Amino acid sequence: MIAATSFVRAPLADVYHAFYDINCWKDVLSDVVNVNVLYQDGRHQLFEMTVARPAGHETVRGIRFCSLNESLTLCQTVPPPGFSKMQGMWTFHSAEEGTRVVAQREIALVPGATLSLDDASQKLHRHLTANLEAFKCWLER
Amino acid sequence: MRELKVSLMLDAPVSAVAAGFWDISTWQAFWQPVRSVTVTYDDGVHQIFEMNVEWLGEVRTVRTVRFRDRQGTISFFCSTPPSNLLYQRGQWSFEQVSNGCRITAARTYIPKLDGQTAPEAFDAEFQERLNQILQGYSRFFASVGG
């Protein structure tokens, strides 16, 4: 399990909504090239997201189960190249003068992946931390 | 949003009944309107499938995402609901009772009413259809030695 935490000086509902509204991710994260919401009903989302990587654009596809102001649970049905599994969740906790966000991921690599599981986990942890920081900056701007 | 629940008892262990219900490819064997099922993703917890279903002489595609929790309860939503619904989500839950397993089908939905059918009549027909699915599964489960 890979986990990263952030504290955001913003109300829980605003923080949840920023993470829920996947269309706004293009404004928050500089590497997001495109987001296509395939289905959304407030509780469930199906989406495609294209991100820029050094080797070129990557498109992932995922499902999110959305529990209002509590959590977003993610399953990528088409994970990034090299991964056979990318699942996890964001949980949102009311804290004094703000909101604590916890991002968790479980991963598995495809056979013969170039990175070891340890290296991939460390890289993903850095990525999760950077993304949480980007959301914090965007929400506190 | 409208809601309904239907239950059926099966004289079988919960684990076997719940596991059989996850295998959506078998539905064609016990639910007559199903023409074909294509599973596009299944990791044992999440499942996405397309089901071609005949309804009033036309075959329509229903797209569904299912999620199975540790108790075996299967929750789902339809990203493309059946042609007579505007929205559908629901659960199949499995409960151990003294004489076997109680399957409960719960639905939350928005009907696509034609102006001639009262919501109550729609609900009654939907409830009967769910009863038929559960009874069909019960017969299928017995026939395969479940």
mmCIF file of N, CA and C in Angstrom, chain B residues 12-123:
data_model
loop_
_atom_site.group_PDB
_atom_site.id
_atom_site.type_symbol
_atom_site.label_atom_id
_atom_site.label_comp_id
_atom_site.label_asym_id
_atom_site.label_seq_id
_atom_site.Cartn_x
_atom_site.Cartn_y
_atom_site.Cartn_z
ATOM 1 N N ALA B 12 -28.826 -23.506 -0.358
ATOM 2 C CA ALA B 12 -27.423 -23.674 -0.760
ATOM 3 C C ALA B 12 -26.570 -22.717 0.067
ATOM 4 N N PRO B 13 -25.255 -22.989 0.160
ATOM 5 C CA PRO B 13 -24.390 -22.089 0.932
ATOM 6 C C PRO B 13 -24.265 -20.714 0.261
ATOM 7 N N VAL B 14 -24.173 -19.683 1.100
ATOM 8 C CA VAL B 14 -24.056 -18.301 0.612
ATOM 9 C C VAL B 14 -22.879 -18.165 -0.356
ATOM 10 N N SER B 15 -21.740 -18.750 0.013
ATOM 11 C CA SER B 15 -20.530 -18.525 -0.794
ATOM 12 C C SER B 15 -20.718 -19.044 -2.219
ATOM 13 N N ALA B 16 -21.374 -20.193 -2.371
ATOM 14 C CA ALA B 16 -21.568 -20.767 -3.707
ATOM 15 C C ALA B 16 -22.570 -19.938 -4.510
ATOM 16 N N VAL B 17 -23.625 -19.489 -3.854
ATOM 17 C CA VAL B 17 -24.649 -18.694 -4.545
ATOM 18 C C VAL B 17 -24.052 -17.365 -5.008
ATOM 19 N N ALA B 18 -23.304 -16.717 -4.107
ATOM 20 C CA ALA B 18 -22.720 -15.404 -4.424
ATOM 21 C C ALA B 18 -21.680 -15.527 -5.534
ATOM 22 N N ALA B 19 -20.868 -16.581 -5.471
ATOM 23 C CA ALA B 19 -19.842 -16.762 -6.503
ATOM 24 C C ALA B 19 -20.487 -16.993 -7.864
ATOM 25 N N GLY B 20 -21.566 -17.774 -7.886
ATOM 26 C CA GLY B 20 -22.263 -18.033 -9.141
ATOM 27 C C GLY B 20 -22.868 -16.769 -9.725
ATOM 28 N N PHE B 21 -23.331 -15.887 -8.868
ATOM 29 C CA PHE B 21 -23.950 -14.651 -9.337
ATOM 30 C C PHE B 21 -22.944 -13.703 -9.973
ATOM 31 N N TRP B 22 -21.680 -13.818 -9.576
ATOM 32 C CA TRP B 22 -20.649 -12.940 -10.156
ATOM 33 C C TRP B 22 -20.384 -13.306 -11.613
ATOM 34 N N ASP B 23 -20.607 -14.584 -11.961
ATOM 35 C CA ASP B 23 -20.298 -15.047 -13.312
ATOM 36 C C ASP B 23 -21.419 -14.630 -14.265
ATOM 37 N N ILE B 24 -21.301 -13.421 -14.775
ATOM 38 C CA ILE B 24 -22.381 -12.836 -15.589
ATOM 39 C C ILE B 24 -22.557 -13.567 -16.918
ATOM 40 N N SER B 25 -21.537 -14.319 -17.333
ATOM 41 C CA SER B 25 -21.643 -15.016 -18.624
ATOM 42 C C SER B 25 -22.720 -16.100 -18.599
ATOM 43 N N THR B 26 -23.130 -16.532 -17.391
ATOM 44 C CA THR B 26 -24.146 -17.593 -17.299
ATOM 45 C C THR B 26 -25.572 -17.063 -17.461
ATOM 46 N N TRP B 27 -25.727 -15.729 -17.432
ATOM 47 C CA TRP B 27 -27.087 -15.190 -17.428
ATOM 48 C C TRP B 27 -27.885 -15.589 -18.669
ATOM 49 N N GLN B 28 -27.190 -15.765 -19.765
ATOM 50 C CA GLN B 28 -27.870 -16.147 -21.001
ATOM 51 C C GLN B 28 -28.575 -17.500 -20.828
ATOM 52 N N ALA B 29 -28.047 -18.327 -19.911
ATOM 53 C CA ALA B 29 -28.612 -19.664 -19.723
ATOM 54 C C ALA B 29 -29.911 -19.641 -18.920
ATOM 55 N N PHE B 30 -30.150 -18.581 -18.144
ATOM 56 C CA PHE B 30 -31.354 -18.612 -17.294
ATOM 57 C C PHE B 30 -32.274 -17.409 -17.418
ATOM 58 N N TRP B 31 -31.869 -16.407 -18.218
ATOM 59 C CA TRP B 31 -32.738 -15.234 -18.383
ATOM 60 C C TRP B 31 -32.973 -15.039 -19.870
ATOM 61 N N GLN B 32 -34.181 -15.395 -20.268
ATOM 62 C CA GLN B 32 -34.496 -15.556 -21.685
ATOM 63 C C GLN B 32 -34.202 -14.321 -22.546
ATOM 64 N N PRO B 33 -34.432 -13.093 -22.093
ATOM 65 C CA PRO B 33 -34.193 -11.943 -22.978
ATOM 66 C C PRO B 33 -32.713 -11.694 -23.319
ATOM 67 N N VAL B 34 -31.797 -12.330 -22.591
ATOM 68 C CA VAL B 34 -30.369 -12.049 -22.831
ATOM 69 C C VAL B 34 -29.915 -12.739 -24.115
ATOM 70 N N ARG B 35 -29.390 -11.944 -25.050
ATOM 71 C CA ARG B 35 -28.902 -12.492 -26.318
ATOM 72 C C ARG B 35 -27.397 -12.772 -26.267
ATOM 73 N N SER B 36 -26.645 -11.912 -25.593
ATOM 74 C CA SER B 36 -25.198 -12.136 -25.472
ATOM 75 C C SER B 36 -24.646 -11.278 -24.336
ATOM 76 N N VAL B 37 -23.507 -11.706 -23.813
ATOM 77 C CA VAL B 37 -22.825 -10.949 -22.747
ATOM 78 C C VAL B 37 -21.344 -10.875 -23.104
ATOM 79 N N THR B 38 -20.794 -9.666 -23.034
ATOM 80 C CA THR B 38 -19.358 -9.488 -23.272
ATOM 81 C C THR B 38 -18.750 -8.811 -22.055
ATOM 82 N N VAL B 39 -17.864 -9.525 -21.366
ATOM 83 C CA VAL B 39 -17.186 -8.952 -20.203
ATOM 84 C C VAL B 39 -15.936 -8.230 -20.712
ATOM 85 N N THR B 40 -15.845 -6.940 -20.447
ATOM 86 C CA THR B 40 -14.694 -6.166 -20.932
ATOM 87 C C THR B 40 -13.642 -5.948 -19.842
ATOM 88 N N TYR B 41 -14.009 -6.177 -18.579
ATOM 89 C CA TYR B 41 -13.043 -6.056 -17.480
ATOM 90 C C TYR B 41 -13.549 -6.866 -16.295
ATOM 91 N N ASP B 42 -12.655 -7.612 -15.656
ATOM 92 C CA ASP B 42 -13.035 -8.357 -14.450
ATOM 93 C C ASP B 42 -11.769 -8.674 -13.657
ATOM 94 N N ASP B 43 -11.630 -8.059 -12.493
ATOM 95 C CA ASP B 43 -10.478 -8.367 -11.647
ATOM 96 C C ASP B 43 -10.922 -9.094 -10.371
ATOM 97 N N GLY B 44 -12.165 -9.589 -10.370
ATOM 98 C CA GLY B 44 -12.685 -10.309 -9.212
ATOM 99 C C GLY B 44 -13.404 -9.400 -8.234
ATOM 100 N N VAL B 45 -13.120 -8.104 -8.291
ATOM 101 C CA VAL B 45 -13.784 -7.124 -7.426
ATOM 102 C C VAL B 45 -14.602 -6.149 -8.275
ATOM 103 N N HIS B 46 -14.030 -5.728 -9.394
ATOM 104 C CA HIS B 46 -14.709 -4.836 -10.330
ATOM 105 C C HIS B 46 -14.973 -5.612 -11.620
ATOM 106 N N GLN B 47 -16.091 -5.289 -12.224
ATOM 107 C CA GLN B 47 -16.451 -5.992 -13.456
ATOM 108 C C GLN B 47 -17.214 -5.016 -14.357
ATOM 109 N N ILE B 48 -16.875 -5.022 -15.627
ATOM 110 C CA ILE B 48 -17.614 -4.218 -16.601
ATOM 111 C C ILE B 48 -18.086 -5.162 -17.700
ATOM 112 N N PHE B 49 -19.347 -5.050 -18.054
ATOM 113 C CA PHE B 49 -19.837 -5.906 -19.136
ATOM 114 C C PHE B 49 -20.912 -5.195 -19.952
ATOM 115 N N GLU B 50 -21.058 -5.708 -21.163
ATOM 116 C CA GLU B 50 -22.138 -5.272 -22.050
ATOM 117 C C GLU B 50 -23.065 -6.462 -22.225
ATOM 118 N N MET B 51 -24.359 -6.219 -22.083
ATOM 119 C CA MET B 51 -25.340 -7.290 -22.239
ATOM 120 C C MET B 51 -26.325 -6.862 -23.315
ATOM 121 N N ASN B 52 -26.476 -7.686 -24.350
ATOM 122 C CA ASN B 52 -27.500 -7.419 -25.367
ATOM 123 C C ASN B 52 -28.782 -8.096 -24.927
ATOM 124 N N VAL B 53 -29.808 -7.290 -24.753
ATOM 125 C CA VAL B 53 -31.073 -7.763 -24.191
ATOM 126 C C VAL B 53 -32.204 -7.443 -25.163
ATOM 127 N N GLU B 54 -33.071 -8.424 -25.393
ATOM 128 C CA GLU B 54 -34.228 -8.188 -26.257
ATOM 129 C C GLU B 54 -35.363 -7.614 -25.422
ATOM 130 N N TRP B 55 -35.912 -6.508 -25.920
ATOM 131 C CA TRP B 55 -36.988 -5.848 -25.194
ATOM 132 C C TRP B 55 -38.000 -5.345 -26.213
ATOM 133 N N LEU B 56 -39.203 -5.865 -26.146
ATOM 134 C CA LEU B 56 -40.277 -5.493 -27.068
ATOM 135 C C LEU B 56 -39.829 -5.638 -28.528
ATOM 136 N N GLY B 57 -39.184 -6.743 -28.803
ATOM 137 C CA GLY B 57 -38.816 -7.064 -30.177
ATOM 138 C C GLY B 57 -37.527 -6.433 -30.666
ATOM 139 N N GLU B 58 -36.898 -5.588 -29.842
ATOM 140 C CA GLU B 58 -35.639 -4.954 -30.256
ATOM 141 C C GLU B 58 -34.516 -5.387 -29.319
ATOM 142 N N VAL B 59 -33.322 -5.547 -29.873
ATOM 143 C CA VAL B 59 -32.173 -5.894 -29.040
ATOM 144 C C VAL B 59 -31.422 -4.610 -28.690
ATOM 145 N N ARG B 60 -31.260 -4.360 -27.417
ATOM 146 C CA ARG B 60 -30.575 -3.161 -26.929
ATOM 147 C C ARG B 60 -29.385 -3.570 -26.074
ATOM 148 N N THR B 61 -28.370 -2.721 -26.067
ATOM 149 C CA THR B 61 -27.183 -2.998 -25.265
ATOM 150 C C THR B 61 -27.265 -2.275 -23.919
ATOM 151 N N VAL B 62 -27.067 -3.022 -22.855
ATOM 152 C CA VAL B 62 -27.009 -2.460 -21.499
ATOM 153 C C VAL B 62 -25.560 -2.563 -21.039
ATOM 154 N N ARG B 63 -24.997 -1.446 -20.569
ATOM 155 C CA ARG B 63 -23.614 -1.456 -20.077
ATOM 156 C C ARG B 63 -23.639 -1.284 -18.552
ATOM 157 N N THR B 64 -22.926 -2.158 -17.871
ATOM 158 C CA THR B 64 -23.007 -2.215 -16.405
ATOM 159 C C THR B 64 -21.617 -2.321 -15.789
ATOM 160 N N VAL B 65 -21.441 -1.663 -14.660
ATOM 161 C CA VAL B 65 -20.233 -1.805 -13.840
ATOM 162 C C VAL B 65 -20.657 -2.428 -12.526
ATOM 163 N N ARG B 66 -19.967 -3.499 -12.097
ATOM 164 C CA ARG B 66 -20.297 -4.146 -10.826
ATOM 165 C C ARG B 66 -19.089 -4.108 -9.893
ATOM 166 N N PHE B 67 -19.387 -4.067 -8.602
ATOM 167 C CA PHE B 67 -18.369 -4.031 -7.554
ATOM 168 C C PHE B 67 -18.767 -5.032 -6.480
ATOM 169 N N ARG B 68 -17.812 -5.905 -6.100
ATOM 170 C CA ARG B 68 -18.115 -6.943 -5.094
ATOM 171 C C ARG B 68 -17.336 -6.654 -3.825
ATOM 172 N N ASP B 69 -18.037 -6.545 -2.683
ATOM 173 C CA ASP B 69 -17.326 -6.265 -1.435
ATOM 174 C C ASP B 69 -16.923 -7.573 -0.732
ATOM 175 N N ARG B 70 -16.280 -7.451 0.418
ATOM 176 C CA ARG B 70 -15.730 -8.636 1.094
ATOM 177 C C ARG B 70 -16.809 -9.584 1.587
ATOM 178 N N GLN B 71 -18.024 -9.072 1.789
ATOM 179 C CA GLN B 71 -19.130 -9.936 2.232
ATOM 180 C C GLN B 71 -19.795 -10.624 1.033
ATOM 181 N N GLY B 72 -19.345 -10.293 -0.169
ATOM 182 C CA GLY B 72 -19.912 -10.904 -1.371
ATOM 183 C C GLY B 72 -21.043 -10.103 -1.989
ATOM 184 N N THR B 73 -21.444 -9.015 -1.324
ATOM 185 C CA THR B 73 -22.506 -8.181 -1.890
ATOM 186 C C THR B 73 -22.032 -7.550 -3.202
ATOM 187 N N ILE B 74 -22.873 -7.631 -4.212
ATOM 188 C CA ILE B 74 -22.538 -7.075 -5.528
ATOM 189 C C ILE B 74 -23.355 -5.807 -5.730
ATOM 190 N N SER B 75 -22.656 -4.672 -5.840
ATOM 191 C CA SER B 75 -23.318 -3.403 -6.154
ATOM 192 C C SER B 75 -23.069 -3.101 -7.621
ATOM 193 N N PHE B 76 -23.990 -2.412 -8.247
ATOM 194 C CA PHE B 76 -23.781 -2.101 -9.661
ATOM 195 C C PHE B 76 -24.455 -0.797 -10.046
ATOM 196 N N PHE B 77 -23.998 -0.267 -11.173
ATOM 197 C CA PHE B 77 -24.724 0.818 -11.833
ATOM 198 C C PHE B 77 -24.660 0.579 -13.326
ATOM 199 N N CYS B 78 -25.641 1.123 -14.018
ATOM 200 C CA CYS B 78 -25.684 0.962 -15.471
ATOM 201 C C CYS B 78 -25.258 2.277 -16.120
ATOM 202 N N SER B 79 -24.133 2.262 -16.820
ATOM 203 C CA SER B 79 -23.728 3.468 -17.548
ATOM 204 C C SER B 79 -24.583 3.630 -18.804
ATOM 205 N N THR B 80 -25.099 2.535 -19.313
ATOM 206 C CA THR B 80 -26.169 2.570 -20.329
ATOM 207 C C THR B 80 -27.279 1.672 -19.793
ATOM 208 N N PRO B 81 -28.344 2.273 -19.228
ATOM 209 C CA PRO B 81 -29.378 1.446 -18.594
ATOM 210 C C PRO B 81 -30.251 0.749 -19.630
ATOM 211 N N PRO B 82 -31.077 -0.214 -19.186
ATOM 212 C CA PRO B 82 -32.051 -0.831 -20.093
ATOM 213 C C PRO B 82 -32.934 0.238 -20.733
ATOM 214 N N SER B 83 -33.488 -0.093 -21.891
ATOM 215 C CA SER B 83 -34.181 0.934 -22.682
ATOM 216 C C SER B 83 -35.418 1.502 -21.989
ATOM 217 N N ASN B 84 -35.962 0.788 -20.985
ATOM 218 C CA ASN B 84 -37.147 1.319 -20.302
ATOM 219 C C ASN B 84 -36.800 2.102 -19.029
ATOM 220 N N LEU B 85 -35.495 2.326 -18.798
ATOM 221 C CA LEU B 85 -35.065 3.081 -17.606
ATOM 222 C C LEU B 85 -34.165 4.246 -18.013
ATOM 223 N N LEU B 86 -34.286 5.338 -17.263
ATOM 224 C CA LEU B 86 -33.368 6.466 -17.456
ATOM 225 C C LEU B 86 -32.142 6.326 -16.578
ATOM 226 N N TYR B 87 -32.297 5.597 -15.465
ATOM 227 C CA TYR B 87 -31.208 5.442 -14.494
ATOM 228 C C TYR B 87 -31.436 4.154 -13.721
ATOM 229 N N GLN B 88 -30.348 3.451 -13.445
ATOM 230 C CA GLN B 88 -30.478 2.269 -12.592
ATOM 231 C C GLN B 88 -29.181 2.022 -11.821
ATOM 232 N N ARG B 89 -29.324 1.793 -10.527
ATOM 233 C CA ARG B 89 -28.251 1.226 -9.725
ATOM 234 C C ARG B 89 -28.890 0.211 -8.792
ATOM 235 N N GLY B 90 -28.061 -0.640 -8.186
ATOM 236 C CA GLY B 90 -28.661 -1.632 -7.304
ATOM 237 C C GLY B 90 -27.661 -2.525 -6.631
ATOM 238 N N GLN B 91 -28.183 -3.535 -5.986
ATOM 239 C CA GLN B 91 -27.351 -4.502 -5.241
ATOM 240 C C GLN B 91 -27.971 -5.885 -5.331
ATOM 241 N N TRP B 92 -27.087 -6.863 -5.337
ATOM 242 C CA TRP B 92 -27.466 -8.245 -5.079
ATOM 243 C C TRP B 92 -26.774 -8.609 -3.768
ATOM 244 N N SER B 93 -27.541 -8.909 -2.728
ATOM 245 C CA SER B 93 -26.909 -9.277 -1.463
ATOM 246 C C SER B 93 -27.310 -10.700 -1.082
ATOM 247 N N PHE B 94 -26.453 -11.336 -0.316
ATOM 248 C CA PHE B 94 -26.581 -12.766 -0.020
ATOM 249 C C PHE B 94 -26.441 -12.961 1.497
ATOM 250 N N GLU B 95 -27.468 -13.513 2.104
ATOM 251 C CA GLU B 95 -27.512 -13.603 3.564
ATOM 252 C C GLU B 95 -27.733 -15.058 3.979
ATOM 253 N N GLN B 96 -26.892 -15.511 4.915
ATOM 254 C CA GLN B 96 -27.055 -16.873 5.439
ATOM 255 C C GLN B 96 -28.248 -16.894 6.378
ATOM 256 N N VAL B 97 -29.193 -17.759 6.119
ATOM 257 C CA VAL B 97 -30.321 -17.954 7.024
ATOM 258 C C VAL B 97 -30.392 -19.450 7.325
ATOM 259 N N SER B 98 -31.271 -19.827 8.263
ATOM 260 C CA SER B 98 -31.217 -21.193 8.790
ATOM 261 C C SER B 98 -31.331 -22.257 7.701
ATOM 262 N N ASN B 99 -32.191 -21.997 6.703
ATOM 263 C CA ASN B 99 -32.394 -23.034 5.687
ATOM 264 C C ASN B 99 -31.734 -22.689 4.349
ATOM 265 N N GLY B 100 -30.682 -21.918 4.386
ATOM 266 C CA GLY B 100 -29.966 -21.651 3.139
ATOM 267 C C GLY B 100 -29.544 -20.202 2.974
ATOM 268 N N CYS B 101 -29.693 -19.724 1.761
ATOM 269 C CA CYS B 101 -29.220 -18.379 1.415
ATOM 270 C C CYS B 101 -30.400 -17.542 0.927
ATOM 271 N N ARG B 102 -30.508 -16.339 1.470
ATOM 272 C CA ARG B 102 -31.521 -15.413 0.970
ATOM 273 C C ARG B 102 -30.823 -14.417 0.038
ATOM 274 N N ILE B 103 -31.246 -14.412 -1.225
ATOM 275 C CA ILE B 103 -30.741 -13.408 -2.178
ATOM 276 C C ILE B 103 -31.723 -12.252 -2.177
ATOM 277 N N THR B 104 -31.198 -11.050 -2.045
ATOM 278 C CA THR B 104 -32.063 -9.869 -2.143
ATOM 279 C C THR B 104 -31.569 -8.981 -3.272
ATOM 280 N N ALA B 105 -32.475 -8.663 -4.172
ATOM 281 C CA ALA B 105 -32.182 -7.727 -5.261
ATOM 282 C C ALA B 105 -32.790 -6.386 -4.883
ATOM 283 N N ALA B 106 -31.953 -5.364 -4.780
ATOM 284 C CA ALA B 106 -32.447 -4.011 -4.487
ATOM 285 C C ALA B 106 -32.185 -3.133 -5.703
ATOM 286 N N ARG B 107 -33.125 -2.287 -6.038
ATOM 287 C CA ARG B 107 -32.978 -1.409 -7.195
ATOM 288 C C ARG B 107 -33.373 0.025 -6.847
ATOM 289 N N THR B 108 -32.607 0.972 -7.358
ATOM 290 C CA THR B 108 -32.963 2.389 -7.337
ATOM 291 C C THR B 108 -32.964 2.823 -8.792
ATOM 292 N N TYR B 109 -34.048 3.420 -9.246
ATOM 293 C CA TYR B 109 -34.166 3.643 -10.687
ATOM 294 C C TYR B 109 -35.093 4.804 -11.012
ATOM 295 N N ILE B 110 -34.943 5.276 -12.234
ATOM 296 C CA ILE B 110 -35.878 6.260 -12.784
ATOM 297 C C ILE B 110 -36.491 5.623 -14.028
ATOM 298 N N PRO B 111 -37.803 5.357 -13.997
ATOM 299 C CA PRO B 111 -38.417 4.708 -15.162
ATOM 300 C C PRO B 111 -38.561 5.683 -16.327
ATOM 301 N N LYS B 112 -38.523 5.133 -17.535
ATOM 302 C CA LYS B 112 -38.824 5.917 -18.722
ATOM 303 C C LYS B 112 -40.290 5.643 -19.039
ATOM 304 N N LEU B 113 -41.162 6.494 -18.512
ATOM 305 C CA LEU B 113 -42.601 6.231 -18.633
ATOM 306 C C LEU B 113 -43.113 6.711 -19.986
ATOM 307 N N ASP B 114 -44.062 5.950 -20.527
ATOM 308 C CA ASP B 114 -44.567 6.268 -21.865
ATOM 309 C C ASP B 114 -45.820 7.139 -21.828
ATOM 310 N N GLY B 115 -46.248 7.565 -20.646
ATOM 311 C CA GLY B 115 -47.443 8.395 -20.539
ATOM 312 C C GLY B 115 -48.707 7.574 -20.357
ATOM 313 N N GLN B 116 -48.621 6.297 -20.662
ATOM 314 C CA GLN B 116 -49.804 5.436 -20.512
ATOM 315 C C GLN B 116 -49.665 4.502 -19.315
ATOM 316 N N THR B 117 -48.410 4.258 -18.898
ATOM 317 C CA THR B 117 -48.178 3.338 -17.793
ATOM 318 C C THR B 117 -47.993 4.136 -16.499
ATOM 319 N N ALA B 118 -48.790 3.803 -15.494
ATOM 320 C CA ALA B 118 -48.657 4.462 -14.194
ATOM 321 C C ALA B 118 -47.374 3.980 -13.527
ATOM 322 N N PRO B 119 -46.700 4.850 -12.754
ATOM 323 C CA PRO B 119 -45.462 4.433 -12.077
ATOM 324 C C PRO B 119 -45.651 3.165 -11.251
ATOM 325 N N GLU B 120 -46.835 3.033 -10.608
ATOM 326 C CA GLU B 120 -47.077 1.865 -9.768
ATOM 327 C C GLU B 120 -47.122 0.583 -10.611
ATOM 328 N N ALA B 121 -47.700 0.692 -11.805
ATOM 329 C CA ALA B 121 -47.768 -0.474 -12.692
ATOM 330 C C ALA B 121 -46.366 -0.824 -13.204
ATOM 331 N N PHE B 122 -45.582 0.214 -13.473
ATOM 332 C CA PHE B 122 -44.192 -0.011 -13.906
ATOM 333 C C PHE B 122 -43.429 -0.753 -12.816
ATOM 334 N N ASP B 123 -43.604 -0.284 -11.572
ATOM 335 C CA ASP B 123 -42.906 -0.906 -10.440
ATOM 336 C C ASP B 123 -43.292 -2.383 -10.307
#
